[in-house]
Each structure stands twice: as C-alpha cells, then as structure tokens.
PDB file of C-alpha atoms and ligand atoms in Angstrom:
ATOM      1  CA  UNK A   1      12.179 237.958 243.202  1.00 97.00           C
ATOM      2  CA  UNK A   2      15.065 239.736 241.043  1.00 98.00           C
ATOM      3  CA  UNK A   3      16.690 238.278 238.253  1.00 98.00           C
ATOM      4  CA  UNK A   4      20.200 239.166 238.059  1.00 98.00           C
ATOM      5  CA  UNK A   5      20.923 239.995 234.481  1.00 98.00           C
ATOM      6  CA  UNK A   6      25.028 239.790 233.697  1.00 98.00           C
ATOM      7  CA  UNK A   7      24.542 240.292 230.092  1.00 97.00           C
ATOM      8  CA  UNK A   8      23.272 243.935 230.972  1.00 98.00           C
ATOM      9  CA  UNK A   9      26.065 244.662 233.460  1.00 98.00           C
ATOM     10  CA  UNK A  10      28.308 243.683 231.169  1.00 98.00           C
ATOM     11  CA  UNK A  11      27.510 245.466 228.255  1.00 98.00           C
ATOM     12  CA  UNK A  12      27.718 248.434 230.880  1.00 98.00           C
ATOM     13  CA  UNK A  13      31.213 247.519 231.626  1.00 98.00           C
ATOM     14  CA  UNK A  14      32.008 247.540 228.299  1.00 98.00           C
ATOM     15  CA  UNK A  15      31.068 250.718 227.881  1.00 98.00           C
ATOM     16  CA  UNK A  16      33.259 251.142 230.423  1.00 98.00           C
ATOM     17  CA  UNK A  17      36.132 249.693 228.835  1.00 98.00           C
ATOM     18  CA  UNK A  18      35.502 251.513 225.649  1.00 98.00           C
ATOM     19  CA  UNK A  19      35.667 254.560 226.840  1.00 98.00           C
ATOM     20  CA  UNK A  20      39.296 254.152 229.141  1.00 98.00           C
ATOM     21  CA  UNK A  21      40.577 252.674 225.710  1.00 98.00           C
ATOM     22  CA  UNK A  22      39.383 255.819 223.902  1.00 98.00           C
ATOM     23  CA  UNK A  23      41.124 257.701 226.359  1.00 98.00           C
ATOM     24  CA  UNK A  24      44.295 255.959 226.370  1.00 98.00           C
ATOM     25  CA  UNK A  25      44.258 256.054 222.305  1.00 98.00           C
ATOM     26  CA  UNK A  26      43.609 260.078 222.236  1.00 98.00           C
ATOM     27  CA  UNK A  27      46.035 260.338 224.471  1.00 98.00           C
ATOM     28  CA  UNK A  28      48.790 258.858 222.434  1.00 98.00           C
ATOM     29  CA  UNK A  29      48.951 255.416 224.650  1.00 97.00           C
ATOM     30  CA  UNK A  30      48.802 252.274 223.257  1.00 97.00           C
ATOM     31  CA  UNK A  31      45.798 250.223 222.534  1.00 98.00           C
ATOM     32  CA  UNK A  32      45.456 247.066 225.292  1.00 98.00           C
ATOM     33  CA  UNK A  33      46.972 243.768 223.866  1.00 98.00           C
ATOM     34  CA  UNK A  34      45.505 240.243 225.597  1.00 98.00           C
ATOM     35  CA  UNK A  35      47.131 237.004 223.885  1.00 98.00           C
ATOM     36  CA  UNK A  36      45.564 233.204 224.648  1.00 98.00           C
ATOM     37  CA  UNK A  37      47.070 229.532 223.645  1.00 98.00           C
ATOM     38  CA  UNK A  38      44.999 227.616 223.024  1.00 98.00           C
ATOM     39  CA  UNK A  39      45.897 223.512 222.870  1.00 98.00           C
ATOM     40  CA  UNK A  40      43.885 220.614 220.717  1.00 97.00           C
ATOM     41  CA  UNK A  41      40.370 221.336 219.692  1.00 95.00           C
ATOM     42  CA  UNK A  42      38.149 220.836 222.673  1.00 93.00           C
ATOM     43  CA  UNK A  43      34.715 222.447 221.803  1.00 88.00           C
ATOM     44  CA  UNK A  44      34.045 224.000 225.185  1.00 87.00           C
ATOM     45  CA  UNK A  45      37.808 225.706 225.062  1.00 94.00           C
ATOM     46  CA  UNK A  46      37.239 227.028 221.524  1.00 95.00           C
ATOM     47  CA  UNK A  47      34.076 228.639 222.489  1.00 90.00           C
ATOM     48  CA  UNK A  48      35.896 230.792 225.377  1.00 92.00           C
ATOM     49  CA  UNK A  49      38.597 231.682 223.727  1.00 97.00           C
ATOM     50  CA  UNK A  50      36.903 232.537 220.287  1.00 96.00           C
ATOM     51  CA  UNK A  51      34.450 234.652 222.848  1.00 95.00           C
ATOM     52  CA  UNK A  52      37.336 236.477 224.753  1.00 96.00           C
ATOM     53  CA  UNK A  53      38.918 237.416 220.810  1.00 97.00           C
ATOM     54  CA  UNK A  54      35.571 238.503 219.974  1.00 97.00           C
ATOM     55  CA  UNK A  55      35.212 241.080 223.002  1.00 97.00           C
ATOM     56  CA  UNK A  56      38.814 242.033 223.266  1.00 98.00           C
ATOM     57  CA  UNK A  57      37.700 243.810 219.574  1.00 98.00           C
ATOM     58  CA  UNK A  58      34.450 245.179 220.630  1.00 97.00           C
ATOM     59  CA  UNK A  59      36.178 246.745 223.313  1.00 98.00           C
ATOM     60  CA  UNK A  60      39.174 247.551 220.621  1.00 98.00           C
ATOM     61  CA  UNK A  61      41.696 245.509 222.337  1.00 98.00           C
ATOM     62  CA  UNK A  62      44.687 244.368 220.162  1.00 98.00           C
ATOM     63  CA  UNK A  63      44.229 240.264 220.567  1.00 98.00           C
ATOM     64  CA  UNK A  64      46.822 237.443 219.782  1.00 98.00           C
ATOM     65  CA  UNK A  65      45.802 233.678 219.082  1.00 98.00           C
ATOM     66  CA  UNK A  66      48.457 231.366 219.748  1.00 98.00           C
ATOM     67  CA  UNK A  67      47.116 228.101 218.728  1.00 98.00           C
ATOM     68  CA  UNK A  68      49.133 224.605 219.460  1.00 98.00           C
ATOM     69  CA  UNK A  69      48.098 221.030 218.202  1.00 98.00           C
ATOM     70  CA  UNK A  70      47.599 218.618 221.406  1.00 98.00           C
ATOM     71  CA  UNK A  71      50.939 216.814 220.306  1.00 98.00           C
ATOM     72  CA  UNK A  72      52.526 220.001 221.702  1.00 98.00           C
ATOM     73  CA  UNK A  73      55.756 218.895 223.580  1.00 98.00           C
ATOM     74  CA  UNK A  74      55.426 220.349 227.744  1.00 98.00           C
ATOM     75  CA  UNK A  75      59.252 222.391 226.448  1.00 98.00           C
ATOM     76  CA  UNK A  76      57.194 223.778 223.743  1.00 98.00           C
ATOM     77  CA  UNK A  77      54.915 225.165 225.221  1.00 98.00           C
ATOM     78  CA  UNK A  78      57.216 226.377 228.055  1.00 98.00           C
ATOM     79  CA  UNK A  79      58.708 228.479 225.395  1.00 98.00           C
ATOM     80  CA  UNK A  80      55.491 229.995 223.980  1.00 98.00           C
ATOM     81  CA  UNK A  81      55.373 231.175 227.659  1.00 99.00           C
ATOM     82  CA  UNK A  82      58.992 232.284 227.623  1.00 98.00           C
ATOM     83  CA  UNK A  83      57.935 234.474 224.532  1.00 98.00           C
ATOM     84  CA  UNK A  84      54.739 236.075 225.500  1.00 98.00           C
ATOM     85  CA  UNK A  85      56.439 237.049 229.285  1.00 98.00           C
ATOM     86  CA  UNK A  86      59.308 238.690 227.050  1.00 98.00           C
ATOM     87  CA  UNK A  87      57.304 240.140 224.497  1.00 98.00           C
ATOM     88  CA  UNK A  88      56.587 243.617 225.597  1.00 98.00           C
ATOM     89  CA  UNK A  89      54.064 244.813 223.196  1.00 98.00           C
ATOM     90  CA  UNK A  90      52.291 242.012 225.585  1.00 98.00           C
ATOM     91  CA  UNK A  91      49.976 242.703 228.669  1.00 98.00           C
ATOM     92  CA  UNK A  92      48.903 239.917 229.598  1.00 98.00           C
ATOM     93  CA  UNK A  93      47.794 236.404 228.358  1.00 98.00           C
ATOM     94  CA  UNK A  94      45.939 233.203 229.052  1.00 98.00           C
ATOM     95  CA  UNK A  95      46.688 229.202 228.246  1.00 98.00           C
ATOM     96  CA  UNK A  96      42.896 228.150 227.922  1.00 98.00           C
ATOM     97  CA  UNK A  97      42.880 225.207 230.805  1.00 96.00           C
ATOM     98  CA  UNK A  98      42.282 222.527 230.388  1.00 95.00           C
ATOM     99  CA  UNK A  99      45.747 220.972 228.798  1.00 98.00           C
ATOM    100  CA  UNK A 100      46.504 217.684 227.308  1.00 97.00           C
ATOM    101  CA  UNK A 101      47.247 215.229 230.196  1.00 97.00           C
ATOM    102  CA  UNK A 102      51.123 214.855 229.415  1.00 98.00           C
ATOM    103  CA  UNK A 103      51.656 218.547 230.457  1.00 98.00           C
ATOM    104  CA  UNK A 104      51.529 220.078 233.687  1.00 98.00           C
ATOM    105  CA  UNK A 105      49.173 222.435 234.303  1.00 98.00           C
ATOM    106  CA  UNK A 106      51.039 223.575 237.716  1.00 98.00           C
ATOM    107  CA  UNK A 107      54.261 224.472 235.436  1.00 98.00           C
ATOM    108  CA  UNK A 108      52.811 225.850 232.475  1.00 98.00           C
ATOM    109  CA  UNK A 109      50.461 228.647 234.823  1.00 98.00           C
ATOM    110  CA  UNK A 110      54.011 228.844 237.289  1.00 98.00           C
ATOM    111  CA  UNK A 111      55.862 229.828 233.990  1.00 99.00           C
ATOM    112  CA  UNK A 112      53.743 232.689 233.126  1.00 99.00           C
ATOM    113  CA  UNK A 113      55.086 235.815 234.608  1.00 98.00           C
ATOM    114  CA  UNK A 114      52.699 236.911 237.589  1.00 98.00           C
ATOM    115  CA  UNK A 115      52.878 240.794 236.342  1.00 98.00           C
ATOM    116  CA  UNK A 116      50.961 239.458 233.045  1.00 98.00           C
ATOM    117  CA  UNK A 117      48.866 236.471 234.493  1.00 98.00           C
ATOM    118  CA  UNK A 118      45.510 238.322 233.672  1.00 98.00           C
ATOM    119  CA  UNK A 119      43.761 234.500 234.712  1.00 98.00           C
ATOM    120  CA  UNK A 120      44.843 235.140 238.454  1.00 98.00           C
ATOM    121  CA  UNK A 121      46.088 231.517 238.279  1.00 98.00           C
ATOM    122  CA  UNK A 122      49.634 231.926 239.136  1.00 98.00           C
ATOM    123  CA  UNK A 123      50.718 231.257 243.216  1.00 98.00           C
ATOM    124  CA  UNK A 124      52.033 235.433 243.906  1.00 98.00           C
ATOM    125  CA  UNK A 125      48.614 236.309 242.570  1.00 98.00           C
ATOM    126  CA  UNK A 126      46.438 233.778 244.887  1.00 98.00           C
ATOM    127  CA  UNK A 127      48.970 234.200 246.883  1.00 98.00           C
ATOM    128  CA  UNK A 128      48.409 238.514 247.722  1.00 98.00           C
ATOM    129  CA  UNK A 129      44.242 238.152 247.256  1.00 98.00           C
ATOM    130  CA  UNK A 130      44.831 235.545 250.087  1.00 97.00           C
ATOM    131  CA  UNK A 131      46.175 238.235 251.995  1.00 97.00           C
ATOM    132  CA  UNK A 132      44.459 240.905 250.767  1.00 96.00           C
ATOM    133  CA  UNK A 133      47.180 242.674 248.248  1.00 97.00           C
ATOM    134  CA  UNK A 134      46.397 244.093 245.260  1.00 98.00           C
ATOM    135  CA  UNK A 135      46.163 241.480 242.671  1.00 98.00           C
ATOM    136  CA  UNK A 136      45.225 239.914 239.203  1.00 98.00           C
ATOM    137  CA  UNK A 137      41.483 238.188 240.736  1.00 98.00           C
ATOM    138  CA  UNK A 138      40.623 235.484 238.905  1.00 96.00           C
ATOM    139  CA  UNK A 139      37.461 236.396 236.074  1.00 97.00           C
ATOM    140  CA  UNK A 140      35.152 234.549 237.635  1.00 98.00           C
ATOM    141  CA  UNK A 141      35.251 235.379 241.303  1.00 98.00           C
ATOM    142  CA  UNK A 142      35.509 238.782 240.521  1.00 98.00           C
ATOM    143  CA  UNK A 143      32.458 238.874 238.101  1.00 98.00           C
ATOM    144  CA  UNK A 144      30.270 237.358 240.796  1.00 98.00           C
ATOM    145  CA  UNK A 145      31.932 240.240 243.442  1.00 98.00           C
ATOM    146  CA  UNK A 146      30.910 242.660 240.364  1.00 98.00           C
ATOM    147  CA  UNK A 147      27.370 241.329 239.949  1.00 98.00           C
ATOM    148  CA  UNK A 148      27.086 241.217 244.191  1.00 98.00           C
ATOM    149  CA  UNK A 149      28.355 245.463 243.711  1.00 98.00           C
ATOM    150  CA  UNK A 150      26.161 246.524 241.171  1.00 98.00           C
ATOM    151  CA  UNK A 151      22.782 245.041 242.941  1.00 98.00           C
ATOM    152  CA  UNK A 152      24.225 246.871 246.166  1.00 98.00           C
ATOM    153  CA  UNK A 153      23.409 243.186 247.776  1.00 98.00           C
ATOM    154  CA  UNK A 154      24.059 243.322 251.357  1.00 98.00           C
ATOM    155  CA  UNK A 155      26.818 240.904 252.778  1.00 98.00           C
ATOM    156  CA  UNK A 156      28.227 242.288 255.762  1.00 98.00           C
ATOM    157  CA  UNK A 157      27.282 239.120 258.231  1.00 98.00           C
ATOM    158  CA  UNK A 158      25.782 237.267 255.724  1.00 98.00           C
ATOM    159  CA  UNK A 159      26.377 233.392 255.860  1.00 98.00           C
ATOM    160  CA  UNK A 160      27.455 232.323 252.561  1.00 98.00           C
ATOM    161  CA  UNK A 161      27.649 228.988 251.205  1.00 99.00           C
ATOM    162  CA  UNK A 162      29.934 227.309 248.640  1.00 98.00           C
ATOM    163  CA  UNK A 163      29.211 224.876 246.807  1.00 98.00           C
ATOM    164  CA  UNK A 164      32.490 223.546 245.042  1.00 98.00           C
ATOM    165  CA  UNK A 165      36.158 224.179 245.819  1.00 98.00           C
ATOM    166  CA  UNK A 166      37.926 224.151 242.761  1.00 97.00           C
ATOM    167  CA  UNK A 167      40.919 225.981 242.076  1.00 95.00           C
ATOM    168  CA  UNK A 168      39.530 228.186 239.995  1.00 94.00           C
ATOM    169  CA  UNK A 169      36.306 229.657 241.262  1.00 98.00           C
ATOM    170  CA  UNK A 170      35.570 227.310 244.961  1.00 98.00           C
ATOM    171  CA  UNK A 171      38.560 228.551 246.856  1.00 98.00           C
ATOM    172  CA  UNK A 172      39.315 232.282 245.878  1.00 98.00           C
ATOM    173  CA  UNK A 173      35.497 233.114 246.035  1.00 98.00           C
ATOM    174  CA  UNK A 174      35.175 231.469 249.940  1.00 98.00           C
ATOM    175  CA  UNK A 175      38.555 233.842 250.187  1.00 98.00           C
ATOM    176  CA  UNK A 176      37.313 236.726 248.540  1.00 98.00           C
ATOM    177  CA  UNK A 177      34.068 236.910 250.509  1.00 98.00           C
ATOM    178  CA  UNK A 178      35.067 236.369 254.142  1.00 98.00           C
ATOM    179  CA  UNK A 179      37.726 239.330 253.246  1.00 97.00           C
ATOM    180  CA  UNK A 180      37.286 242.216 255.146  1.00 97.00           C
ATOM    181  CA  UNK A 181      35.718 244.678 252.393  1.00 97.00           C
ATOM    182  CA  UNK A 182      32.721 245.152 250.730  1.00 98.00           C
ATOM    183  CA  UNK A 183      31.827 243.037 248.559  1.00 98.00           C
ATOM    184  CA  UNK A 184      32.475 240.183 251.665  1.00 98.00           C
ATOM    185  CA  UNK A 185      32.522 240.330 255.673  1.00 98.00           C
ATOM    186  CA  UNK A 186      30.841 237.192 255.139  1.00 98.00           C
ATOM    187  CA  UNK A 187      30.572 234.361 257.475  1.00 98.00           C
ATOM    188  CA  UNK A 188      31.940 231.338 254.773  1.00 98.00           C
ATOM    189  CA  UNK A 189      30.668 227.756 254.696  1.00 98.00           C
ATOM    190  CA  UNK A 190      32.555 225.488 252.068  1.00 98.00           C
ATOM    191  CA  UNK A 191      30.933 222.254 250.927  1.00 98.00           C
ATOM    192  CA  UNK A 192      32.230 219.502 248.300  1.00 98.00           C
ATOM    193  CA  UNK A 193      32.007 216.270 247.539  1.00 97.00           C
ATOM    194  CA  UNK A 194      32.621 214.702 250.708  1.00 98.00           C
ATOM    195  CA  UNK A 195      30.578 217.360 252.656  1.00 98.00           C
ATOM    196  CA  UNK A 196      27.542 215.410 254.622  1.00 98.00           C
ATOM    197  CA  UNK A 197      23.990 216.828 254.645  1.00 97.00           C
ATOM    198  CA  UNK A 198      24.960 219.712 252.568  1.00 98.00           C
ATOM    199  CA  UNK A 199      21.291 220.110 252.242  1.00 98.00           C
ATOM    200  CA  UNK A 200      21.341 221.421 255.889  1.00 98.00           C
ATOM    201  CA  UNK A 201      24.207 223.782 255.248  1.00 98.00           C
ATOM    202  CA  UNK A 202      22.492 225.453 252.384  1.00 98.00           C
ATOM    203  CA  UNK A 203      19.329 225.900 254.382  1.00 98.00           C
ATOM    204  CA  UNK A 204      21.596 227.885 256.552  1.00 98.00           C
ATOM    205  CA  UNK A 205      22.815 229.895 253.950  1.00 99.00           C
ATOM    206  CA  UNK A 206      22.388 233.566 253.234  1.00 99.00           C
ATOM    207  CA  UNK A 207      23.799 233.249 250.165  1.00 99.00           C
ATOM    208  CA  UNK A 208      24.954 230.129 248.148  1.00 99.00           C
ATOM    209  CA  UNK A 209      27.148 229.633 245.078  1.00 98.00           C
ATOM    210  CA  UNK A 210      27.205 226.970 243.482  1.00 98.00           C
ATOM    211  CA  UNK A 211      29.966 225.752 241.238  1.00 98.00           C
ATOM    212  CA  UNK A 212      30.393 222.383 241.174  1.00 97.00           C
ATOM    213  CA  UNK A 213      29.331 221.439 237.910  1.00 96.00           C
ATOM    214  CA  UNK A 214      26.678 219.363 238.370  1.00 98.00           C
ATOM    215  CA  UNK A 215      23.529 220.384 236.214  1.00 98.00           C
ATOM    216  CA  UNK A 216      20.311 221.240 238.719  1.00 98.00           C
ATOM    217  CA  UNK A 217      22.125 220.295 241.806  1.00 98.00           C
ATOM    218  CA  UNK A 218      20.477 222.997 243.775  1.00 98.00           C
ATOM    219  CA  UNK A 219      16.724 221.799 244.596  1.00 98.00           C
ATOM    220  CA  UNK A 220      13.911 224.438 245.668  1.00 98.00           C
ATOM    221  CA  UNK A 221      14.525 222.417 249.238  1.00 98.00           C
ATOM    222  CA  UNK A 222      17.536 223.274 249.733  1.00 98.00           C
ATOM    223  CA  UNK A 223      16.823 227.148 250.123  1.00 98.00           C
ATOM    224  CA  UNK A 224      15.953 228.965 252.346  1.00 98.00           C
ATOM    225  CA  UNK A 225      12.671 232.383 252.222  1.00 98.00           C
ATOM    226  CA  UNK A 226      14.947 235.282 250.571  1.00 98.00           C
ATOM    227  CA  UNK A 227      18.079 233.780 249.748  1.00 98.00           C
ATOM    228  CA  UNK A 228      20.774 235.459 247.288  1.00 99.00           C
ATOM    229  CA  UNK A 229      21.941 232.403 244.805  1.00 99.00           C
ATOM    230  CA  UNK A 230      24.555 232.778 242.518  1.00 99.00           C
ATOM    231  CA  UNK A 231      24.917 230.018 239.565  1.00 98.00           C
ATOM    232  CA  UNK A 232      28.426 229.042 238.429  1.00 98.00           C
ATOM    233  CA  UNK A 233      27.168 225.605 236.364  1.00 97.00           C
ATOM    234  CA  UNK A 234      27.936 225.992 232.976  1.00 93.00           C
ATOM    235  CA  UNK A 235      27.570 222.449 232.170  1.00 94.00           C
ATOM    236  CA  UNK A 236      27.278 221.681 228.066  1.00 89.00           C
ATOM    237  CA  UNK A 237      23.859 219.400 226.941  1.00 91.00           C
ATOM    238  CA  UNK A 238      23.825 218.086 224.038  1.00 91.00           C
ATOM    239  CA  UNK A 239      20.677 219.515 222.334  1.00 91.00           C
ATOM    240  CA  UNK A 240      18.804 219.282 218.978  1.00 92.00           C
ATOM    241  CA  UNK A 241      17.260 223.002 219.643  1.00 89.00           C
ATOM    242  CA  UNK A 242      20.178 225.398 219.565  1.00 89.00           C
ATOM    243  CA  UNK A 243      22.132 226.404 216.763  1.00 87.00           C
ATOM    244  CA  UNK A 244      25.557 225.425 218.412  1.00 84.00           C
ATOM    245  CA  UNK A 245      24.443 221.554 219.836  1.00 88.00           C
ATOM    246  CA  UNK A 246      24.385 222.315 222.984  1.00 88.00           C
ATOM    247  CA  UNK A 247      22.036 223.607 226.012  1.00 92.00           C
ATOM    248  CA  UNK A 248      23.637 225.579 229.199  1.00 93.00           C
ATOM    249  CA  UNK A 249      22.706 223.897 232.257  1.00 96.00           C
ATOM    250  CA  UNK A 250      23.235 225.535 235.762  1.00 98.00           C
ATOM    251  CA  UNK A 251      23.772 224.215 239.058  1.00 98.00           C
ATOM    252  CA  UNK A 252      20.456 225.189 240.146  1.00 98.00           C
ATOM    253  CA  UNK A 253      16.706 224.194 239.978  1.00 98.00           C
ATOM    254  CA  UNK A 254      15.811 227.843 238.454  1.00 98.00           C
ATOM    255  CA  UNK A 255      12.095 226.953 238.708  1.00 98.00           C
ATOM    256  CA  UNK A 256      12.039 225.684 241.978  1.00 98.00           C
ATOM    257  CA  UNK A 257      14.691 227.636 243.174  1.00 98.00           C
ATOM    258  CA  UNK A 258      13.993 230.848 242.011  1.00 98.00           C
ATOM    259  CA  UNK A 259      10.703 231.951 243.425  1.00 98.00           C
ATOM    260  CA  UNK A 260      12.004 231.420 247.031  1.00 98.00           C
ATOM    261  CA  UNK A 261      15.038 233.980 246.422  1.00 98.00           C
ATOM    262  CA  UNK A 262      15.410 237.641 246.428  1.00 98.00           C
ATOM    263  CA  UNK A 263      17.723 237.499 244.141  1.00 98.00           C
ATOM    264  CA  UNK A 264      19.163 234.669 241.129  1.00 98.00           C
ATOM    265  CA  UNK A 265      21.627 234.610 238.525  1.00 98.00           C
ATOM    266  CA  UNK A 266      20.370 232.742 235.206  1.00 98.00           C
ATOM    267  CA  UNK A 267      21.799 229.997 233.375  1.00 98.00           C
ATOM    268  CA  UNK A 268      22.346 231.369 230.707  1.00 95.00           C
ATOM    269  CA  UNK A 269      22.467 235.621 231.108  1.00 97.00           C
ATOM    270  CA  UNK A 270      24.250 235.333 234.552  1.00 98.00           C
ATOM    271  CA  UNK A 271      27.977 234.959 235.500  1.00 98.00           C
ATOM    272  CA  UNK A 272      28.874 233.517 232.354  1.00 95.00           C
ATOM    273  CA  UNK A 273      29.261 237.114 230.670  1.00 95.00           C
ATOM    274  CA  UNK A 274      30.411 238.590 233.629  1.00 97.00           C
ATOM    275  CA  UNK A 275      33.470 236.281 233.519  1.00 96.00           C
ATOM    276  CA  UNK A 276      34.904 237.654 229.959  1.00 95.00           C
ATOM    277  CA  UNK A 277      34.084 241.117 231.104  1.00 97.00           C
ATOM    278  CA  UNK A 278      36.040 240.477 233.650  1.00 98.00           C
ATOM    279  CA  UNK A 279      38.933 239.132 232.291  1.00 98.00           C
ATOM    280  CA  UNK A 280      39.197 242.530 229.531  1.00 98.00           C
ATOM    281  CA  UNK A 281      38.706 244.626 232.788  1.00 98.00           C
ATOM    282  CA  UNK A 282      42.077 242.780 234.411  1.00 98.00           C
ATOM    283  CA  UNK A 283      43.818 243.063 230.711  1.00 98.00           C
ATOM    284  CA  UNK A 284      43.092 247.101 231.170  1.00 98.00           C
ATOM    285  CA  UNK A 285      44.232 247.087 234.908  1.00 98.00           C
ATOM    286  CA  UNK A 286      47.349 245.111 233.062  1.00 98.00           C
ATOM    287  CA  UNK A 287      47.629 247.619 230.471  1.00 98.00           C
ATOM    288  CA  UNK A 288      47.782 250.992 232.595  1.00 98.00           C
ATOM    289  CA  UNK A 289      50.273 248.861 234.989  1.00 97.00           C
ATOM    290  CA  UNK A 290      47.760 249.527 238.097  1.00 96.00           C
ATOM    291  CA  UNK A 291      48.938 246.630 239.748  1.00 97.00           C
ATOM    292  CA  UNK A 292      52.273 245.588 239.386  1.00 96.00           C
TER     293      UNK A 292
HETATM  294  N1  GUN Z   1      39.070 226.794 231.373  1.00 88.34           N
HETATM  295  C1  GUN Z   1      37.709 227.272 232.267  1.00 88.34           C
HETATM  296  N2  GUN Z   1      37.890 228.074 232.623  1.00 88.34           N
HETATM  297  C2  GUN Z   1      38.720 229.029 232.622  1.00 88.34           C
HETATM  298  C3  GUN Z   1      39.945 230.532 232.679  1.00 88.34           C
HETATM  299  O1  GUN Z   1      38.862 231.505 233.143  1.00 88.34           O
HETATM  300  N3  GUN Z   1      40.755 231.097 231.873  1.00 88.34           N
HETATM  301  C4  GUN Z   1      41.679 229.851 231.700  1.00 88.34           C
HETATM  302  N4  GUN Z   1      43.065 230.025 231.205  1.00 88.34           N
HETATM  303  N5  GUN Z   1      41.047 228.555 231.395  1.00 88.34           N
HETATM  304  C5  GUN Z   1      39.963 228.253 231.885  1.00 88.34           C
END
C-alpha cells in the first residue's frame, strides 16, 4: 500500500512554478497576479483564501484580496467582478464560494471573464472541458489528475467510481476521467445520494474518488483488494487537540480502507495541498496566455 503524498508533490510543483516565475521576471515580464474576492467571515473560506494568498507569496505571484461584508448587494459584487475583468494587471481571479443566500452564485460566476476564470467554474470553461478543448480546469479535479500522473497510476480501461455529483468535484472529475487521455480512458460510474446499493458499485471499482462530504463514509467492507482510493473530503470537526480548534475529516475510514488499497490519499496531506497549487498553475497559464 502506498500513501500518496500530496504535500510533497505540491512542494515539488511549487518549485517548478517558482522557476517559471523567475524566468518570466528575468526576461522582463511581469509577475503573475491573482485576485480573490472574499464575502463575509466564514471560517472555512477565510482559511482557504488565506492559504491562497500565502501560496501566491511563496511562488512569487502578486495577489490582491478584496474583502466584502456579508450584506453586500449582488450589484455591488458584480461591480467588483467587472472591475477585475477590466483590470489589465490582474491575470486571473476567484470569487470564494459559498456566497450569502441573497446573491446568485451562478450570476456571479457567469459575470467573470472566462479568460480570467482560474477556478474553471464559468460555463465556457466547463463546456470546453467536457469536449476536451484547452480550458481552465477547476483546481480539485486538476489536483487529482496531477496526483494520478505523478504516481504513474494506470487509468486506461479501469472502472472508476465517483461518490458525489457536485459541480466543483464530482461532475468535472467524471468528465475528465472518461476523456480519451492520460489520466483518463476510464469507465466511470457516478454515485450520489439517490444511488441504490452504493457498496456494490464500490466493490466493483478499481478507483474510488470520494467527494460527498460525509466523514468516513467509505468503509473497509466497501473496497476491494488493490483498489486506488482518492479522498476529497474535508469536513471540519471541532477539536480541542488542534491549534485551529478544528480537525479535518475525510470521506474515507482511512484505518479500515488503507490496508486493502494499492494507493490511497490521506486527509490531511492528500488532495488538499494539490488544490491550491492547481490554482497557482492556472494563474500561471492565465499570465502566460497559454489557453486564451
Ligand atoms: N469554495 C470551496 N472550494 C472552492 C474553490 O475551489 N473555489 C472557490 N472560489 N470557492 C470554493
């Protein structure tokens, strides 16, 4: 059994990005510039955005954080988006989700210039991804593909079972893994809250991607010998043992499942560190105008 070390791979990719940035700057180019809009004070969102800003510094990007209060109107938020769309110094930007209930997330996402949509959430990027055209691929699915690639995991002809059908993870990773590509060429099954007998699908899987947000959903008796398990879960559980006051729990009962696996990602230290690094890679692509 091999524990996939997302933290180590992320450090390796970080070094590759630093090298690229140094080369761009040495040739007289400008530093890539990522902006983030953060609405309100949700603990999870604050942590994620702080991580993104910190990683920008570490790889030599410029970053800008636009903070808005929870009572911002949809029109005011749209104006921030339009400003970033029109600002030539900004290569890419994200609007951290979730947004307050009175704002339509879809309306905001669709207002983002798809050429600056480094989250890959805009329908143009989602549509292009689904037909295999160059586009910004959202960070978590991109991070999963990168882990499969860097561990040389064979995917062709494998049966991949995806638990969860979210727009951010389940749907895009299902599309990507069925694509005629490496990683890809999988036979994909997507399971969700209405699926009957999920255990049977899982027992028939070569690769399981758990992205449902239910801590320890995938148990040892649901996984066959030699399976590859990717855990996308990041539920924050209050804990008195950590400095942050939270403990991250994955969707996989690691102690039970790991002994049966050929490869498995831990939580924390698996997919998580890859997500931010994929956003940095997308920002670099945006700055270099590689895609659009
Ligand atoms: N909220 C949870 N994950 C993400 C993400 O990848 N991007 C944005 N913008 N918001 C999120």
